[in-house]
Amino acid sequence: MRKAIIAGNWKMNKTAAEAKELVTALLPKVKNAKCDVVVCVPFTDIALVAELCRGSNIKVGAQNIAWADNGAFTGEISAAMLKEAGAEYVIIGHSERRQYFGETDKSVNARLKQALINGLKPIVCVGEKLEDREGGNTEKVCKTQVVGAFETVSADDAAKTVIAYEPVWAIGTGKTATDEQANETIGYIRSVVKELYGAKIADAMRIQYGGSMNAKNVDSLMAQPEVDGGLIGGASLKADDFAYIVNAAK
Ligand code: PEP
C-alpha cells in the first residue's frame, strides 16, 4: 500500500504575512489527515511556514533547488539554504520552470541528484503538452522525461523520490485529465520506473496527479488505483479548498 501524498504548490503567491494567514487557517483543518501533507512555498516563506508547522503534520517544501552547492549562480538557491530554512521537500522540473526558465531534462537530473545527495525529498514533475497528447506522443514524452530525470540516479535514491504526472494542458487551465487518462498515464510512468529500477521500487513509488485538481474532482481521481495523491496549484491557495482535498485523500 502506498501512502497518498498531497502537496500544495503555491507558485509565486503569498507574501510572508499572507503565508502566515493561510497556514494558520490550514493547520487545524488538516490535523487528522490520513495522507502526507506538504506545502511548497516561495523561498521567502519557507522559514516562517516551517516554524508555524513545527510539530504538526504539515511538511514544507521549496519549488526549485540549484544543482551546485554554492557559488556564482545568481537567482538560484542551494540545498543547504533550503534545509537550514526548514524545507524537507522540493519540487523539481515543474512545467512552468521548463516553459519559462529553460529547465531541461538534463538540468532536472542535476537538480534531482543535488536534492538526493542533501537528503531533500524530491517531487519530480513530468507531463506532456497538448500537442503531444493530441499527436499520440504522451507516453513517448513522459518516458523521455522520466529517463532523463533519473539518469545515473541509484535505485536507493529513486526510491526516495515522488513523481508528479502533470499534463501541461491541465495546469492552471481548469481542464483536468479524465480519471482514466490520469490512471493510464501514471500506470505507464510506473512501467517506465519498473524498466529502470524493477517492480519493487516501481510498486512502492508514489506518483501524484497534478492539473486543476480540486474539491470537485479529487474523489474520483483519488479512487484511481495508480493515483497516489496530488500536486495542487490554484486550489492550494485557499485553506478550505486545500483542506478538502487533503481530507479526501486516504
Ligand atoms: C501545479 O502548479 O502543479 C498545478 C497542478 O496547478 P493547478 O492545480 O493550478 O492546475
Short mmCIF file of C-alpha atoms and ligand atoms in Angstrom, two decimals:
data_model
loop_
_atom_site.label_atom_id
_atom_site.label_comp_id
_atom_site.label_asym_id
_atom_site.label_seq_id
_atom_site.Cartn_x
_atom_site.Cartn_y
_atom_site.Cartn_z
CA MET A 1 0.00 0.00 0.00
CA ARG A 2 1.33 3.41 -0.98
CA LYS A 3 0.54 6.31 1.35
CA ALA A 4 -1.05 9.17 -0.53
CA ILE A 5 0.78 12.49 -0.65
CA ILE A 6 -0.94 15.80 -1.27
CA ALA A 7 1.39 18.72 -1.95
CA GLY A 8 0.41 22.32 -2.47
CA ASN A 9 2.39 24.32 -5.00
CA TRP A 10 1.87 27.93 -4.11
CA LYS A 11 3.96 29.08 -7.10
CA MET A 12 4.78 32.81 -6.84
CA ASN A 13 1.93 33.58 -4.45
CA LYS A 14 1.72 34.63 -0.80
CA THR A 15 3.89 37.16 0.96
CA ALA A 16 5.07 36.17 4.41
CA ALA A 17 2.07 37.87 6.01
CA GLU A 18 -0.32 36.08 3.64
CA ALA A 19 1.50 32.78 4.16
CA LYS A 20 1.04 33.11 7.91
CA GLU A 21 -2.67 33.67 7.48
CA LEU A 22 -3.09 30.69 5.14
CA VAL A 23 -1.05 28.23 7.19
CA THR A 24 -2.65 29.29 10.46
CA ALA A 25 -6.06 28.57 8.95
CA LEU A 26 -4.89 25.30 7.37
CA LEU A 27 -3.23 23.66 10.37
CA PRO A 28 -6.40 22.74 12.33
CA LYS A 29 -8.28 21.75 9.18
CA VAL A 30 -5.80 19.04 8.14
CA LYS A 31 -4.60 17.80 11.51
CA ASN A 32 -6.34 14.43 11.11
CA ALA A 33 -5.19 13.84 7.53
CA LYS A 34 -4.58 10.25 6.51
CA CYS A 35 -2.10 11.26 3.80
CA ASP A 36 1.25 13.07 3.83
CA VAL A 37 0.68 16.82 3.57
CA VAL A 38 3.24 19.21 2.06
CA VAL A 39 3.14 22.89 1.17
CA CYS A 40 5.74 24.03 -1.38
CA VAL A 41 6.05 27.73 -0.74
CA PRO A 42 8.11 30.64 -2.11
CA PHE A 43 11.66 30.77 -0.75
CA THR A 44 10.91 33.81 1.39
CA ASP A 45 8.11 31.93 3.18
CA ILE A 46 9.99 28.72 3.97
CA ALA A 47 11.45 29.63 7.38
CA LEU A 48 8.23 31.19 8.62
CA VAL A 49 6.00 28.36 7.39
CA ALA A 50 8.40 25.74 8.79
CA GLU A 51 8.23 27.46 12.17
CA LEU A 52 4.43 27.64 12.07
CA CYS A 53 4.21 23.94 11.08
CA ARG A 54 6.80 22.66 13.56
CA GLY A 55 5.43 19.58 15.36
CA SER A 56 2.44 19.35 13.02
CA ASN A 57 1.66 17.00 10.14
CA ILE A 58 2.34 19.66 7.50
CA LYS A 59 5.78 19.44 5.90
CA VAL A 60 7.37 22.28 4.00
CA GLY A 61 8.85 22.21 0.53
CA ALA A 62 10.51 24.54 -1.96
CA GLN A 63 9.83 24.91 -5.67
CA ASN A 64 13.38 24.71 -7.02
CA ILE A 65 16.95 23.83 -5.99
CA ALA A 66 20.30 24.66 -7.54
CA TRP A 67 22.45 21.81 -8.81
CA ALA A 68 25.58 23.31 -7.27
CA ASP A 69 26.49 23.60 -3.59
CA ASN A 70 27.18 27.34 -3.79
CA GLY A 71 28.86 29.94 -5.96
CA ALA A 72 28.13 32.27 -8.86
CA PHE A 73 24.57 31.22 -9.67
CA THR A 74 22.59 34.44 -9.40
CA GLY A 75 18.95 33.87 -8.53
CA GLU A 76 19.38 30.22 -7.54
CA ILE A 77 19.06 28.67 -4.08
CA SER A 78 21.18 25.93 -2.56
CA ALA A 79 20.22 22.72 -0.80
CA ALA A 80 21.92 23.93 2.38
CA MET A 81 19.89 27.15 2.31
CA LEU A 82 16.65 25.24 1.83
CA LYS A 83 17.41 22.79 4.61
CA GLU A 84 18.50 25.44 7.07
CA ALA A 85 15.28 27.33 6.37
CA GLY A 86 13.27 24.19 7.17
CA ALA A 87 12.38 22.65 3.80
CA GLU A 88 12.08 18.87 3.60
CA TYR A 89 10.70 18.56 0.08
CA VAL A 90 11.48 20.23 -3.21
CA ILE A 91 9.59 20.36 -6.50
CA ILE A 92 11.91 19.80 -9.46
CA GLY A 93 11.19 20.30 -13.16
CA HIS A 94 7.75 21.85 -12.89
CA SER A 95 6.43 22.59 -16.38
CA GLU A 96 6.46 26.32 -15.63
CA ARG A 97 10.20 26.02 -14.94
CA ARG A 98 10.61 24.10 -18.18
CA GLN A 99 8.47 26.58 -20.14
CA TYR A 100 9.66 29.94 -18.79
CA PHE A 101 13.10 29.29 -17.31
CA GLY A 102 14.77 26.91 -19.71
CA GLU A 103 14.64 23.84 -17.49
CA THR A 104 15.63 20.71 -19.41
CA ASP A 105 15.73 17.01 -18.61
CA LYS A 106 19.47 17.47 -18.04
CA SER A 107 19.04 20.27 -15.51
CA VAL A 108 16.19 18.37 -13.85
CA ASN A 109 18.54 15.41 -13.48
CA ALA A 110 21.28 17.59 -11.96
CA ARG A 111 18.85 19.24 -9.53
CA LEU A 112 17.36 15.86 -8.58
CA LYS A 113 20.79 14.46 -7.72
CA GLN A 114 21.62 17.52 -5.67
CA ALA A 115 18.37 17.18 -3.68
CA LEU A 116 19.02 13.50 -3.04
CA ILE A 117 22.66 13.96 -2.01
CA ASN A 118 21.44 16.51 0.52
CA GLY A 119 18.56 14.49 1.93
CA LEU A 120 15.77 16.63 0.50
CA LYS A 121 12.72 14.72 -0.75
CA PRO A 122 12.18 15.47 -4.43
CA ILE A 123 8.88 15.77 -6.26
CA VAL A 124 9.86 15.43 -9.93
CA CYS A 125 7.31 16.77 -12.42
CA VAL A 126 6.74 15.26 -15.84
CA GLY A 127 3.93 15.64 -18.33
CA GLU A 128 3.02 16.20 -21.93
CA LYS A 129 1.84 19.33 -23.73
CA LEU A 130 -1.49 19.44 -25.52
CA GLU A 131 0.11 18.88 -28.92
CA ASP A 132 1.90 15.81 -27.55
CA ARG A 133 -1.36 14.30 -26.31
CA GLU A 134 -3.21 15.15 -29.49
CA GLY A 135 -0.36 13.75 -31.56
CA GLY A 136 -0.38 10.47 -29.64
CA ASN A 137 3.01 11.19 -28.05
CA THR A 138 2.07 11.30 -24.37
CA GLU A 139 3.93 8.11 -23.47
CA LYS A 140 7.00 8.99 -25.51
CA VAL A 141 7.27 12.42 -23.85
CA CYS A 142 6.71 11.09 -20.34
CA LYS A 143 9.24 8.31 -20.86
CA THR A 144 11.89 10.71 -22.15
CA GLN A 145 11.34 12.99 -19.16
CA VAL A 146 11.44 10.17 -16.60
CA VAL A 147 14.50 8.51 -18.14
CA GLY A 148 16.24 11.90 -18.39
CA ALA A 149 15.41 12.91 -14.83
CA PHE A 150 16.67 9.65 -13.33
CA GLU A 151 19.82 9.21 -15.40
CA THR A 152 22.53 7.70 -13.13
CA VAL A 153 20.26 8.03 -10.08
CA SER A 154 20.68 4.90 -7.95
CA ALA A 155 17.78 2.63 -7.07
CA ASP A 156 18.07 3.59 -3.39
CA ASP A 157 17.75 7.25 -4.31
CA ALA A 158 14.95 6.67 -6.80
CA ALA A 159 13.01 5.03 -4.00
CA LYS A 160 13.08 8.31 -2.07
CA THR A 161 11.56 10.27 -4.94
CA VAL A 162 7.96 11.21 -5.68
CA ILE A 163 6.90 11.78 -9.29
CA ALA A 164 4.11 14.20 -10.20
CA TYR A 165 2.41 13.49 -13.51
CA GLU A 166 1.17 16.87 -14.67
CA PRO A 167 -0.23 17.17 -18.17
CA VAL A 168 0.77 20.71 -19.12
CA TRP A 169 -2.61 21.38 -20.73
CA ALA A 170 -4.32 20.77 -17.39
CA ILE A 171 -2.19 23.07 -15.24
CA GLY A 172 -3.97 26.23 -14.19
CA THR A 173 -6.47 25.84 -17.01
CA GLY A 174 -9.40 24.37 -15.10
CA LYS A 175 -9.18 21.45 -17.55
CA THR A 176 -8.50 18.22 -15.70
CA ALA A 177 -7.30 14.96 -17.20
CA THR A 178 -10.08 12.41 -17.04
CA ASP A 179 -9.77 9.82 -14.31
CA GLU A 180 -8.91 7.27 -16.99
CA GLN A 181 -6.24 9.48 -18.60
CA ALA A 182 -4.62 10.13 -15.22
CA ASN A 183 -4.72 6.48 -14.22
CA GLU A 184 -3.48 5.21 -17.55
CA THR A 185 -0.58 7.65 -17.88
CA ILE A 186 0.54 7.21 -14.28
CA GLY A 187 0.38 3.44 -14.84
CA TYR A 188 2.59 3.93 -17.88
CA ILE A 189 5.05 6.07 -15.91
CA ARG A 190 5.17 3.35 -13.27
CA SER A 191 6.03 0.84 -16.00
CA VAL A 192 8.94 3.07 -17.06
CA VAL A 193 10.15 3.18 -13.45
CA LYS A 194 9.84 -0.61 -13.42
CA GLU A 195 12.02 -0.88 -16.53
CA LEU A 196 14.62 1.33 -14.85
CA TYR A 197 14.55 0.01 -11.29
CA GLY A 198 12.43 -3.13 -11.10
CA ALA A 199 8.99 -3.96 -9.78
CA LYS A 200 9.66 -3.44 -6.07
CA ILE A 201 10.68 0.19 -6.46
CA ALA A 202 8.04 0.90 -9.11
CA ASP A 203 5.26 -0.57 -6.98
CA ALA A 204 6.33 1.45 -3.94
CA MET A 205 6.92 4.76 -5.75
CA ARG A 206 4.31 7.43 -5.15
CA ILE A 207 3.13 9.08 -8.34
CA GLN A 208 0.81 12.05 -7.97
CA TYR A 209 -1.55 13.60 -10.45
CA GLY A 210 -1.42 17.37 -10.93
CA GLY A 211 -3.50 19.66 -13.12
CA SER A 212 -6.55 21.53 -11.86
CA MET A 213 -7.22 19.03 -9.09
CA ASN A 214 -9.91 20.47 -6.86
CA ALA A 215 -12.65 19.66 -4.39
CA LYS A 216 -14.96 18.53 -7.18
CA ASN A 217 -12.68 16.03 -8.89
CA VAL A 218 -10.43 14.82 -6.07
CA ASP A 219 -12.63 11.89 -5.04
CA SER A 220 -12.78 10.25 -8.44
CA LEU A 221 -9.13 10.95 -9.23
CA MET A 222 -8.01 9.54 -5.90
CA ALA A 223 -10.20 6.48 -6.45
CA GLN A 224 -7.95 5.50 -9.37
CA PRO A 225 -5.57 2.74 -8.32
CA GLU A 226 -2.48 4.35 -9.86
CA VAL A 227 -3.07 7.86 -8.46
CA ASP A 228 -1.15 8.27 -5.21
CA GLY A 229 -2.02 11.86 -4.44
CA GLY A 230 -1.95 15.28 -5.99
CA LEU A 231 0.22 18.28 -6.69
CA ILE A 232 -2.17 21.16 -6.27
CA GLY A 233 -1.66 24.67 -7.60
CA GLY A 234 -4.61 27.06 -7.54
CA ALA A 235 -6.65 25.10 -5.02
CA SER A 236 -3.77 25.11 -2.51
CA LEU A 237 -4.07 28.87 -2.05
CA LYS A 238 -7.28 28.69 -0.03
CA ALA A 239 -7.29 26.83 3.27
CA ASP A 240 -10.78 25.34 2.83
CA ASP A 241 -10.13 24.09 -0.70
CA PHE A 242 -6.75 22.56 0.09
CA ALA A 243 -8.04 21.01 3.33
CA TYR A 244 -10.92 19.42 1.45
CA ILE A 245 -8.51 17.78 -0.99
CA VAL A 246 -6.17 16.65 1.80
CA ASN A 247 -9.02 15.14 3.79
CA ALA A 248 -10.37 13.36 0.71
CA ALA A 249 -7.03 11.59 0.16
CA LYS A 250 -6.95 8.34 2.07
C1 PEP B 1 0.70 22.87 -10.40
O1 PEP B 1 1.11 24.01 -10.33
O2 PEP B 1 1.47 21.94 -10.24
C2 PEP B 1 -0.73 22.66 -10.68
C3 PEP B 1 -1.15 21.44 -10.83
O3 PEP B 1 -1.53 23.77 -10.78
P1 PEP B 1 -3.14 23.80 -10.83
O4 PEP B 1 -3.62 22.87 -9.75
O5 PEP B 1 -3.50 25.21 -10.60
O6 PEP B 1 -3.53 23.30 -12.18
#
